[in-house]
Coordinates of C-alpha atoms in Angstrom, one line a residue:
Chain A
X11 CA 88.1 123.3 103.9
X12 CA 91.2 122.7 102.3
X13 CA 91.8 123.3 99.1
X14 CA 95.2 123.4 95.8
X15 CA 94.9 125.1 93.1
X16 CA 97.8 125.5 90.3
X17 CA 97.4 127.3 86.6
X18 CA 97.4 127.1 83.3
X19 CA 96.4 123.7 83.3
X20 CA 98.0 123.1 79.8
X21 CA 100.7 124.8 78.6
X22 CA 102.4 125.1 75.4
X23 CA 105.5 126.9 74.6
X24 CA 108.9 127.5 72.3
X25 CA 111.9 126.2 73.0
X26 CA 113.0 129.1 75.7
X27 CA 111.0 131.3 76.9
X28 CA 110.5 131.3 80.0
X29 CA 108.0 129.1 82.6
X30 CA 105.3 131.1 86.1
X31 CA 103.5 127.5 86.8
X32 CA 101.2 128.6 90.1
X33 CA 100.2 126.6 92.8
X34 CA 98.0 127.7 95.5
X35 CA 96.6 126.7 98.5
X36 CA 93.6 127.7 100.8
X37 CA 92.3 127.0 104.4
X38 CA 95.6 125.5 105.7
X39 CA 99.0 128.8 107.0
X40 CA 102.1 127.4 106.7
X41 CA 102.4 124.3 104.8
X42 CA 104.6 122.1 103.4
X43 CA 104.3 122.2 99.9
X44 CA 106.3 120.7 97.3
X45 CA 106.5 120.4 93.3
X46 CA 107.1 116.9 91.4
X47 CA 107.1 116.1 87.1
X48 CA 105.7 113.4 86.0
X49 CA 107.2 112.7 82.9
X50 CA 105.9 110.0 80.3
X51 CA 102.8 109.7 82.6
X52 CA 104.5 107.2 85.5
X53 CA 106.9 107.8 88.0
X54 CA 107.2 110.7 90.2
X55 CA 110.6 112.7 90.7
X56 CA 111.0 115.4 93.3
X57 CA 112.0 118.8 92.0
X58 CA 111.9 121.1 95.2
X59 CA 109.9 121.8 98.6
X60 CA 109.8 125.1 101.4
X61 CA 108.6 124.8 104.8
X62 CA 108.2 127.8 104.9
X63 CA 108.2 131.8 103.1
X64 CA 110.9 132.3 101.0
X65 CA 112.6 128.1 102.4
X66 CA 113.1 126.0 98.9
X67 CA 114.7 122.9 98.6
X68 CA 116.5 121.6 95.2
X69 CA 116.0 118.1 95.0
X70 CA 118.0 118.0 91.7
X71 CA 119.5 120.2 88.9
X72 CA 117.8 121.4 86.7
X73 CA 116.9 124.6 84.2
X74 CA 114.2 126.0 86.0
X75 CA 113.5 126.9 89.8
X76 CA 110.8 127.9 92.1
X77 CA 109.7 130.4 94.7
X78 CA 107.3 131.3 97.8
X79 CA 106.6 134.3 97.9
X80 CA 103.5 134.5 100.4
X81 CA 102.7 132.0 102.8
X82 CA 100.1 129.3 101.0
X83 CA 101.8 130.4 97.0
X84 CA 104.2 127.7 94.8
X85 CA 106.1 129.3 91.9
X86 CA 108.0 127.0 89.2
X87 CA 109.9 128.5 86.9
X88 CA 112.4 128.4 83.8
X89 CA 114.5 131.4 82.7
X90 CA 114.5 130.0 79.3
X91 CA 113.1 126.0 78.8
X92 CA 114.2 123.6 76.7
X93 CA 112.5 120.3 75.2
X94 CA 113.4 118.1 78.3
X95 CA 111.1 120.2 80.5
X96 CA 107.9 119.3 79.6
X97 CA 105.9 117.2 81.4
X98 CA 103.4 117.3 83.8
X99 CA 103.9 118.9 86.9
X100 CA 101.9 118.8 89.7
X101 CA 101.6 120.5 93.0
X102 CA 101.1 119.2 96.3
X103 CA 100.5 120.4 100.2
X104 CA 101.0 118.1 103.8
X105 CA 100.4 120.5 107.0
X106 CA 103.4 121.1 109.0
X107 CA 102.2 121.1 111.8
X108 CA 101.8 116.9 112.7
X109 CA 103.4 115.8 109.4
X110 CA 103.8 112.4 110.2
X111 CA 100.4 110.8 110.6
X112 CA 99.3 113.7 108.0
X113 CA 97.8 112.8 103.5
X114 CA 100.3 114.6 100.8
X115 CA 97.6 116.3 99.1
X116 CA 97.7 116.8 95.0
X117 CA 96.8 119.5 93.2
X118 CA 95.3 118.7 89.3
X119 CA 98.1 119.8 87.8
X120 CA 99.8 121.7 84.7
X121 CA 101.1 119.5 81.7
X122 CA 103.3 121.3 79.9
X123 CA 104.5 121.5 76.5
X124 CA 107.5 122.7 75.4
X125 CA 108.2 122.7 71.2
Chain B
X21 CA 117.8 105.0 102.1
X22 CA 114.4 104.4 101.6
X23 CA 112.8 102.7 98.1
X24 CA 109.2 101.3 97.2
X25 CA 109.1 99.9 93.7
X26 CA 105.9 98.3 92.1
X27 CA 107.1 95.2 89.9
X28 CA 104.2 95.6 87.6
X29 CA 104.1 97.8 85.1
X30 CA 100.6 97.0 83.9
X31 CA 97.4 95.0 86.5
X32 CA 94.4 93.8 83.9
X33 CA 91.8 92.0 85.4
X34 CA 88.1 91.3 84.1
X35 CA 85.2 92.6 85.3
X36 CA 84.2 91.4 88.4
X37 CA 86.9 89.8 89.3
X38 CA 89.4 90.6 92.4
X39 CA 92.1 92.4 92.0
X40 CA 96.4 93.4 93.2
X41 CA 98.2 95.4 92.3
X42 CA 102.3 94.2 94.4
X43 CA 104.0 97.1 96.1
X44 CA 107.5 96.5 98.5
X45 CA 108.9 99.0 100.2
X46 CA 112.2 98.7 102.0
X47 CA 112.6 101.6 104.5
X48 CA 114.6 101.4 108.4
X49 CA 112.3 101.0 111.0
X50 CA 108.4 100.9 111.2
X51 CA 107.2 102.5 107.5
X52 CA 103.9 105.0 106.9
X53 CA 102.7 103.8 103.4
X54 CA 100.3 105.5 100.9
X55 CA 98.2 104.4 97.8
X56 CA 97.0 107.0 95.3
X57 CA 95.0 107.2 92.7
X58 CA 96.2 109.2 88.8
X59 CA 93.3 109.3 86.8
X60 CA 94.0 110.8 82.9
X61 CA 95.4 114.1 83.0
X62 CA 94.3 114.6 87.0
X63 CA 96.7 114.7 90.1
X64 CA 96.8 111.8 92.3
X65 CA 94.3 111.1 94.6
X66 CA 94.5 109.3 98.4
X67 CA 92.7 106.3 99.2
X68 CA 94.7 104.9 101.8
X69 CA 97.4 104.8 104.7
X70 CA 99.2 102.3 107.0
X71 CA 100.7 104.4 109.9
X72 CA 100.3 102.0 112.5
X73 CA 97.8 98.9 114.2
X74 CA 94.8 96.7 112.3
X75 CA 97.2 95.6 109.3
X76 CA 94.5 95.5 106.9
X77 CA 93.6 98.9 105.7
X78 CA 90.4 100.0 103.9
X79 CA 89.3 102.8 101.8
X80 CA 88.1 104.6 99.3
X81 CA 86.3 103.9 96.8
X82 CA 86.2 99.9 98.4
X83 CA 90.2 99.7 98.5
X84 CA 91.9 97.9 101.4
X85 CA 95.7 96.9 101.0
X86 CA 97.5 95.0 104.1
X87 CA 100.8 95.6 106.0
X88 CA 103.1 92.1 105.5
X89 CA 105.7 93.9 108.1
X90 CA 107.9 89.5 107.2
X91 CA 107.7 90.2 103.8
X92 CA 107.8 94.0 103.6
X93 CA 104.8 94.3 101.3
X94 CA 102.0 96.3 101.4
X95 CA 99.2 95.1 98.3
X96 CA 96.6 97.0 97.2
X97 CA 93.4 94.3 96.5
X98 CA 89.7 95.2 95.9
X99 CA 87.2 91.8 95.9
X100 CA 84.9 92.4 92.7
X101 CA 86.6 95.5 89.9
X102 CA 85.3 97.9 88.2
X103 CA 86.0 99.1 84.5
X104 CA 86.0 102.6 87.0
X105 CA 89.1 102.0 89.1
X106 CA 91.0 101.5 84.9
X107 CA 93.8 104.3 86.4
X108 CA 97.2 104.7 87.9
X109 CA 98.7 103.2 90.8
X110 CA 101.1 104.2 93.0
X111 CA 102.4 102.7 95.8
X112 CA 104.5 105.6 98.6
X113 CA 106.7 105.2 102.0
X114 CA 107.8 107.0 104.0
X115 CA 109.9 106.8 107.3
X116 CA 108.2 107.5 110.6
X117 CA 107.2 110.3 111.6
X118 CA 108.5 111.1 107.9
X119 CA 105.6 112.1 105.6
X120 CA 106.3 114.3 104.0
X121 CA 109.3 113.2 103.1
X122 CA 107.3 110.8 100.2
X123 CA 109.1 108.4 98.0
X124 CA 106.8 106.7 95.6
X125 CA 107.6 103.9 93.4
X126 CA 106.9 103.4 89.3
X127 CA 103.5 103.3 89.4
X128 CA 100.9 100.4 88.4
X129 CA 98.8 101.2 84.9
X130 CA 95.9 98.3 86.2
X131 CA 93.1 98.3 83.4
X132 CA 90.0 96.3 83.9
X133 CA 88.0 95.1 80.9
X134 CA 84.0 94.8 80.9

């Protein structure tokens, strides 16, 4: 069966420090991968998505970047965190084949607090 | 452009009573519609989806939703609420065959009181 893992689950970082959040998917090949941010416990904002290794699309300009070094690995990074980067970050995946009827599946999330 | 609206920030209901969480959408063509639930500090969990067919869709935990094309709505319902249903509920919409490009509503917090 397919599973998605995110880590770390929680992170407290000072302003100006770097960030690396990781997401891996097991039990599937060539998934579409997504990073969402949820601020203030409500709405979801799509940050990045990837349809393959090295292919990253950015939905909003910001202080963050994403990379996909392996087929089932998706990394969210920042060189220097801002206070406004605080939030709950969710990784998600969907099969690339037949995505029309499939369901976006989310990881458990990573809560980032920037102080 | 596609969009989805959840007009209620919070819905309060007594345990045992029926509940409804509202969702309206705007998308060209026949939409794909989804409901997700989020418990505190957790990821979103899929509840149900409408792709085609019967307008009444049944999902996890006794939830169901009715697709109403004329009213462009996809309200989430449950006949008898449980305290454990208290959570944040998200409606989402995509264009046909583009379930990988979901647009989410702002969420509705459901509070079920004992």
